[in-house]
Structure formats: structure tokens, C-alpha cells
Amino acid sequence: MIKSVVMVSLLLVAFQLFSQEFIIGLNERDIYRYKNDKGEWAGKDIDLIQAVFRRTPFTYKIVPMPWARAIKEIEAGTIDMTLAAIVLPERKKYAHFSKNNFRYSHHMLFVHRDKLGLFDSVNELADLTGVNVLIGALRGAIFYESYPTLLQDEKFARRIAYISNDQDMASFVLKGRVDGYIDSEIEGKHYLLSQAEYSQNIVPLFRITTDEEAGSKLIFSKETVSPTQVDIFDSALKALHESGEYEKISKRYELAEDRFSLNEQ
């Protein structure tokens, strides 16, 4: 009898471990994750996460929310995971991270064409401490691992204006509320192509990330996700990259960058 109870208990634990529906908190971003004309989630991150879950026994449900809120809800355990996060010591206190990268993407500094002269001495973000400019950045976003250290510099922190919706950044530049902004390279160039007024007045200045810093992870709440489950996702990520499917998906979303490069020539 005892043996039967133990077996049933083990089976229940295994069922809970391998049949979980994961709640994914996501902010909408053009190119990466957005609602299409049918009201369905689409974009590069959606294609990638579908390919990841296809290699696991799990299912998922997406709940839209701002990025800063998603990180807070990971900590609270009210959602299970989100996508494309940077590993930080403070986040490790409440979250698991995949060992393998989920996505590779560079970030760039975009500036108003008429303000280019202000950036003559700026070759990296740290140089902003010496110039009188204001740069928009998505609230709660961390662009690379050492970025929080840079934010501890009071002179640098004064140069940053936090914006809740990254889709507003280009309009903030045109309105004169900021002189430039930080955005993903592909997404930022996509925005510039979306309106002639943007592409005529805003230019990409330089990448702020190295190739090594361009990788981002899946992040999971320690409150609801076990290390064993994270290992399953890591195996799925490894298979995704080794199979060539990651490159195949990525090529479908390189059009915006290619179009922008052609327009610059």
C-alpha cells in the first residue's frame, strides 16, 4: 500500500513537472513581438519561443505587460518567465537564467541629425558624461551586463531619460524632448523606415554592444520554475541553435536592416 502511494506521488510530481503551462510576460516591440492584424502574437521572438517550446513538453500563454512590470512579476512569481533578458547579480536572487542564449541582438545609439555635432566626442556610452545631451532609454531595460555600473555614475545617470514605451522614442526626438535614444539595432532601423520624417531626421550613431554582449537569455521565476525545468529549456535552446533553425528564423527578419543599409548608400 505504501509503495503504491509513493508511486502515485512520484507520478503526480512528474506530471506537474512536465505538463506545466508557462505564463510569459511580454512587452510589445515591432519586429520582435507584436499583435498582427488578426490580433495574434507575431514576430521574431514569437517564432523563436514557439520553436523552443516545440522541443519541450510544456505549453505557454502570453500576457502583455510593460518590460519593467514583467521583471517585477518574475520576482513575485505571478508570471513564470519572459524573453531576451540580461543576466544581473540582483536578478539572480529571484530568477533562473538559461545557460544558452535565446536571441542575439545589438543595441545602438540613435540621434537627431541636427544634434550630431554634440556627439563628436562620443564613441561609447560612457562618453555621454562629458556632453550636454539627454538620451531616451526604455524604463527597466538593461542593455548589457556592465550597464548598471555605468548608471551608478551620477553624471551619466543625468543624461538618461526613461521612456515607458520604446515606440515613442523617435517621436520624443522630433519633439525635442530628448537628443537621442537607445534601441535595438534592427528594431530601431525599422522605426526609421516606418516614417519619412524619422529617417530624414534621425540617424544611427554606433553600436553600444559588443558581439559577446549581444546575447540574451530566457529568465524564469524561482517561485514557480524549478532548475530541472530550466535544464529542459536549455536543451531546447541548444537544439534550436545547432539545428540551424535559429539562423533560418533570423534571416526572415533581416529585411529591415538590409533595406536601411541600401537607403544609406
Tab-separated table of N, CA, C and O in Angstrom, residues 138-209:
chain	number	residue	atom	x	y	z
A	138	LEU	N	14.527	52.831	-22.601
A	138	LEU	CA	13.338	52.121	-22.134
A	138	LEU	C	13.428	51.867	-20.634
A	138	LEU	O	14.432	51.357	-20.135
A	139	ARG	N	12.367	52.228	-19.933
A	139	ARG	CA	12.330	52.035	-18.482
A	139	ARG	C	12.496	50.558	-18.127
A	139	ARG	O	11.810	49.699	-18.660
A	140	GLY	N	13.452	50.277	-17.258
A	140	GLY	CA	13.686	48.908	-16.803
A	140	GLY	C	14.623	48.103	-17.679
A	140	GLY	O	14.986	46.976	-17.318
A	141	ALA	N	15.038	48.650	-18.820
A	141	ALA	CA	15.890	47.894	-19.747
A	141	ALA	C	17.352	47.940	-19.307
A	141	ALA	O	17.855	48.980	-18.873
A	142	ILE	N	18.012	46.797	-19.426
A	142	ILE	CA	19.455	46.696	-19.197
A	142	ILE	C	20.057	46.191	-20.500
A	142	ILE	O	19.721	45.101	-20.962
A	143	PHE	N	20.951	46.957	-21.102
A	143	PHE	CA	21.407	46.665	-22.460
A	143	PHE	C	22.611	45.729	-22.506
A	143	PHE	O	22.840	45.068	-23.513
A	144	TYR	N	23.372	45.716	-21.438
A	144	TYR	CA	24.497	44.769	-21.324
A	144	TYR	C	24.864	44.688	-19.849
A	144	TYR	O	24.414	45.495	-19.017
A	145	GLU	N	25.685	43.700	-19.502
A	145	GLU	CA	25.887	43.353	-18.089
A	145	GLU	C	26.476	44.494	-17.262
A	145	GLU	O	26.119	44.669	-16.092
A	146	SER	N	27.373	45.298	-17.848
A	146	SER	CA	28.015	46.360	-17.070
A	146	SER	C	27.248	47.679	-17.113
A	146	SER	O	27.672	48.661	-16.497
A	147	TYR	N	26.105	47.707	-17.815
A	147	TYR	CA	25.327	48.946	-17.909
A	147	TYR	C	24.867	49.464	-16.541
A	147	TYR	O	24.922	50.680	-16.289
A	148	PRO	N	24.418	48.601	-15.597
A	148	PRO	CA	24.030	49.112	-14.271
A	148	PRO	C	25.162	49.833	-13.551
A	148	PRO	O	24.916	50.792	-12.820
A	149	THR	N	26.390	49.375	-13.750
A	149	THR	CA	27.532	50.052	-13.145
A	149	THR	C	27.677	51.458	-13.706
A	149	THR	O	27.954	52.414	-12.973
A	150	LEU	N	27.475	51.593	-15.009
A	150	LEU	CA	27.538	52.902	-15.650
A	150	LEU	C	26.463	53.828	-15.088
A	150	LEU	O	26.697	55.026	-14.888
A	151	LEU	N	25.289	53.291	-14.807
A	151	LEU	CA	24.190	54.092	-14.264
A	151	LEU	C	24.484	54.622	-12.862
A	151	LEU	O	23.860	55.592	-12.410
A	152	GLN	N	25.430	53.999	-12.178
A	152	GLN	CA	25.791	54.464	-10.842
A	152	GLN	C	26.594	55.759	-10.884
A	152	GLN	O	26.727	56.444	-9.861
A	153	ASP	N	27.126	56.085	-12.060
A	153	ASP	CA	27.818	57.361	-12.249
A	153	ASP	C	26.760	58.459	-12.360
A	153	ASP	O	25.974	58.488	-13.305
A	154	GLU	N	26.732	59.367	-11.391
A	154	GLU	CA	25.693	60.397	-11.354
A	154	GLU	C	25.687	61.256	-12.608
A	154	GLU	O	24.615	61.628	-13.116
A	155	LYS	N	26.866	61.556	-13.141
A	155	LYS	CA	26.942	62.389	-14.354
A	155	LYS	C	26.296	61.676	-15.537
A	155	LYS	O	25.627	62.303	-16.354
A	156	PHE	N	26.516	60.356	-15.635
A	156	PHE	CA	25.898	59.592	-16.718
A	156	PHE	C	24.393	59.472	-16.498
A	156	PHE	O	23.608	59.647	-17.439
A	157	ALA	N	23.986	59.159	-15.272
A	157	ALA	CA	22.567	58.966	-14.981
A	157	ALA	C	21.749	60.198	-15.328
A	157	ALA	O	20.589	60.086	-15.739
A	158	ARG	N	22.352	61.390	-15.190
A	158	ARG	CA	21.633	62.621	-15.522
A	158	ARG	C	21.382	62.754	-17.016
A	158	ARG	O	20.536	63.556	-17.438
A	159	ARG	N	22.100	61.993	-17.818
A	159	ARG	CA	21.933	62.059	-19.277
A	159	ARG	C	20.831	61.136	-19.787
A	159	ARG	O	20.518	61.144	-20.976
A	160	ILE	N	20.250	60.334	-18.898
A	160	ILE	CA	19.265	59.333	-19.306
A	160	ILE	C	17.856	59.768	-18.915
A	160	ILE	O	17.599	60.143	-17.771
A	161	ALA	N	16.943	59.731	-19.884
A	161	ALA	CA	15.516	59.986	-19.639
A	161	ALA	C	14.760	58.690	-19.892
A	161	ALA	O	14.850	58.120	-20.991
A	162	TYR	N	14.032	58.203	-18.912
A	162	TYR	CA	13.354	56.915	-19.038
A	162	TYR	C	12.005	57.074	-19.741
A	162	TYR	O	11.226	57.965	-19.422
A	163	ILE	N	11.767	56.197	-20.704
A	163	ILE	CA	10.555	56.215	-21.514
A	163	ILE	C	9.877	54.851	-21.371
A	163	ILE	O	10.538	53.813	-21.493
A	164	SER	N	8.593	54.850	-21.089
A	164	SER	CA	7.885	53.594	-20.804
A	164	SER	C	7.637	52.756	-22.052
A	164	SER	O	7.592	51.532	-21.988
A	165	ASN	N	7.447	53.403	-23.196
A	165	ASN	CA	7.154	52.693	-24.446
A	165	ASN	C	8.238	53.012	-25.457
A	165	ASN	O	8.392	54.166	-25.874
A	166	ASP	N	8.998	51.993	-25.872
A	166	ASP	CA	10.104	52.253	-26.802
A	166	ASP	C	9.610	52.747	-28.162
A	166	ASP	O	10.372	53.355	-28.914
A	167	GLN	N	8.329	52.529	-28.473
A	167	GLN	CA	7.803	53.001	-29.745
A	167	GLN	C	7.622	54.524	-29.768
A	167	GLN	O	7.369	55.106	-30.820
A	168	ASP	N	7.751	55.166	-28.600
A	168	ASP	CA	7.626	56.617	-28.530
A	168	ASP	C	8.960	57.343	-28.706
A	168	ASP	O	8.986	58.576	-28.794
A	169	MET	N	10.054	56.607	-28.751
A	169	MET	CA	11.367	57.248	-28.676
A	169	MET	C	11.646	58.175	-29.855
A	169	MET	O	12.134	59.293	-29.678
A	170	ALA	N	11.352	57.712	-31.065
A	170	ALA	CA	11.625	58.538	-32.239
A	170	ALA	C	10.826	59.834	-32.193
A	170	ALA	O	11.333	60.915	-32.510
A	171	SER	N	9.569	59.745	-31.755
A	171	SER	CA	8.737	60.948	-31.674
A	171	SER	C	9.252	61.895	-30.597
A	171	SER	O	9.152	63.118	-30.740
A	172	PHE	N	9.821	61.359	-29.517
A	172	PHE	CA	10.399	62.203	-28.475
A	172	PHE	C	11.572	63.010	-29.024
A	172	PHE	O	11.766	64.164	-28.640
A	173	VAL	N	12.351	62.394	-29.915
A	173	VAL	CA	13.468	63.114	-30.540
A	173	VAL	C	12.946	64.260	-31.392
A	173	VAL	O	13.442	65.395	-31.330
A	174	LEU	N	11.942	63.981	-32.218
A	174	LEU	CA	11.406	65.010	-33.110
A	174	LEU	C	10.746	66.146	-32.328
A	174	LEU	O	10.748	67.297	-32.782
A	175	LYS	N	10.201	65.838	-31.165
A	175	LYS	CA	9.585	66.868	-30.328
A	175	LYS	C	10.601	67.646	-29.501
A	175	LYS	O	10.245	68.601	-28.812
A	176	GLY	N	11.872	67.206	-29.557
A	176	GLY	CA	12.914	67.893	-28.812
A	176	GLY	C	12.983	67.528	-27.343
A	176	GLY	O	13.680	68.185	-26.563
A	177	ARG	N	12.293	66.467	-26.960
A	177	ARG	CA	12.300	66.075	-25.549
A	177	ARG	C	13.569	65.312	-25.182
A	177	ARG	O	13.972	65.289	-24.018
A	178	VAL	N	14.176	64.634	-26.163
A	178	VAL	CA	15.487	64.012	-25.987
A	178	VAL	C	16.306	64.272	-27.257
A	178	VAL	O	15.753	64.588	-28.313
A	179	ASP	N	17.622	64.147	-27.129
A	179	ASP	CA	18.507	64.360	-28.279
A	179	ASP	C	18.789	63.073	-29.039
A	179	ASP	O	19.240	63.097	-30.190
A	180	GLY	N	18.547	61.964	-28.382
A	180	GLY	CA	18.769	60.655	-28.990
A	180	GLY	C	18.159	59.587	-28.105
A	180	GLY	O	17.525	59.891	-27.086
A	181	TYR	N	18.354	58.330	-28.475
A	181	TYR	CA	17.788	57.239	-27.682
A	181	TYR	C	18.540	55.952	-27.981
A	181	TYR	O	19.228	55.818	-28.998
A	182	ILE	N	18.387	55.013	-27.065
A	182	ILE	CA	18.991	53.686	-27.216
A	182	ILE	C	17.899	52.716	-27.639
A	182	ILE	O	16.824	52.671	-27.035
A	183	ASP	N	18.179	51.927	-28.674
A	183	ASP	CA	17.199	50.954	-29.143
A	183	ASP	C	17.944	49.778	-29.767
A	183	ASP	O	19.146	49.855	-30.044
A	184	SER	N	17.226	48.684	-29.972
A	184	SER	CA	17.842	47.563	-30.670
A	184	SER	C	18.144	47.985	-32.104
A	184	SER	O	17.423	48.806	-32.682
A	185	GLU	N	19.196	47.450	-32.663
A	185	GLU	CA	19.629	47.865	-33.997
A	185	GLU	C	18.552	47.595	-35.047
A	185	GLU	O	18.176	48.492	-35.819
A	186	ILE	N	18.047	46.384	-35.091
A	186	ILE	CA	17.072	46.022	-36.121
A	186	ILE	C	15.759	46.764	-35.912
A	186	ILE	O	15.201	47.338	-36.844
A	187	GLU	N	15.276	46.789	-34.667
A	187	GLU	CA	14.010	47.441	-34.390
A	187	GLU	C	14.108	48.950	-34.607
A	187	GLU	O	13.204	49.574	-35.170
A	188	GLY	N	15.224	49.532	-34.169
A	188	GLY	CA	15.397	50.973	-34.338
A	188	GLY	C	15.435	51.382	-35.800
A	188	GLY	O	14.828	52.395	-36.195
A	189	LYS	N	16.109	50.607	-36.616
A	189	LYS	CA	16.161	50.910	-38.046
A	189	LYS	C	14.804	50.688	-38.702
A	189	LYS	O	14.433	51.401	-39.641
A	190	HIS	N	14.063	49.728	-38.194
A	190	HIS	CA	12.706	49.511	-38.692
A	190	HIS	C	11.841	50.741	-38.436
A	190	HIS	O	11.085	51.174	-39.311
A	191	TYR	N	11.941	51.308	-37.237
A	191	TYR	CA	11.169	52.508	-36.922
A	191	TYR	C	11.522	53.652	-37.870
A	191	TYR	O	10.649	54.401	-38.314
A	192	LEU	N	12.807	53.819	-38.157
A	192	LEU	CA	13.233	54.907	-39.039
A	192	LEU	C	12.632	54.752	-40.432
A	192	LEU	O	12.290	55.736	-41.089
A	193	LEU	N	12.502	53.517	-40.878
A	193	LEU	CA	11.933	53.267	-42.204
A	193	LEU	C	10.414	53.408	-42.229
A	193	LEU	O	9.822	53.549	-43.303
A	194	SER	N	9.802	53.389	-41.046
A	194	SER	CA	8.335	53.395	-40.997
A	194	SER	C	7.743	54.755	-41.347
A	194	SER	O	6.603	54.838	-41.795
A	195	GLN	N	8.513	55.830	-41.150
A	195	GLN	CA	8.032	57.172	-41.466
A	195	GLN	C	9.171	58.002	-42.048
A	195	GLN	O	10.276	58.013	-41.483
A	196	ALA	N	8.887	58.694	-43.128
A	196	ALA	CA	9.917	59.506	-43.786
A	196	ALA	C	10.493	60.546	-42.831
A	196	ALA	O	11.694	60.841	-42.861
A	197	GLU	N	9.652	61.098	-41.971
A	197	GLU	CA	10.104	62.130	-41.030
A	197	GLU	C	11.163	61.580	-40.081
A	197	GLU	O	12.098	62.294	-39.697
A	198	TYR	N	11.023	60.297	-39.707
A	198	TYR	CA	12.016	59.677	-38.837
A	198	TYR	C	13.349	59.509	-39.566
A	198	TYR	O	14.405	59.894	-39.068
A	199	SER	N	13.302	58.888	-40.745
A	199	SER	CA	14.537	58.590	-41.469
A	199	SER	C	15.263	59.846	-41.930
A	199	SER	O	16.483	59.838	-42.098
A	200	GLN	N	14.533	60.940	-42.126
A	200	GLN	CA	15.145	62.192	-42.555
A	200	GLN	C	15.842	62.924	-41.412
A	200	GLN	O	16.781	63.694	-41.646
A	201	ASN	N	15.390	62.671	-40.179
A	201	ASN	CA	15.879	63.463	-39.053
A	201	ASN	C	16.662	62.688	-37.997
A	201	ASN	O	17.310	63.304	-37.145
A	202	ILE	N	16.607	61.364	-38.050
A	202	ILE	CA	17.270	60.554	-37.024
A	202	ILE	C	18.250	59.598	-37.693
A	202	ILE	O	17.931	58.988	-38.716
A	203	VAL	N	19.441	59.468	-37.114
A	203	VAL	CA	20.462	58.589	-37.692
A	203	VAL	C	21.020	57.653	-36.620
A	203	VAL	O	21.136	58.032	-35.456
A	204	PRO	N	21.365	56.418	-36.990
A	204	PRO	CA	22.058	55.521	-36.058
A	204	PRO	C	23.513	55.955	-35.928
A	204	PRO	O	24.185	56.180	-36.932
A	205	LEU	N	23.993	56.115	-34.687
A	205	LEU	CA	25.348	56.624	-34.487
A	205	LEU	C	26.375	55.500	-34.345
A	205	LEU	O	27.328	55.424	-35.104
A	206	PHE	N	26.177	54.617	-33.346
A	206	PHE	CA	27.096	53.479	-33.193
A	206	PHE	C	26.444	52.412	-32.318
A	206	PHE	O	25.518	52.687	-31.557
A	207	ARG	N	26.960	51.190	-32.449
A	207	ARG	CA	26.526	50.102	-31.579
A	207	ARG	C	27.084	50.325	-30.181
A	207	ARG	O	28.239	50.712	-30.016
A	208	ILE	N	26.267	50.048	-29.173
A	208	ILE	CA	26.740	50.162	-27.796
A	208	ILE	C	27.098	48.799	-27.218
A	208	ILE	O	27.586	48.712	-26.085
A	209	THR	N	26.851	47.727	-27.967
A	209	THR	CA	27.137	46.373	-27.508
A	209	THR	C	28.188	45.715	-28.384
A	209	THR	O	28.242	45.941	-29.590
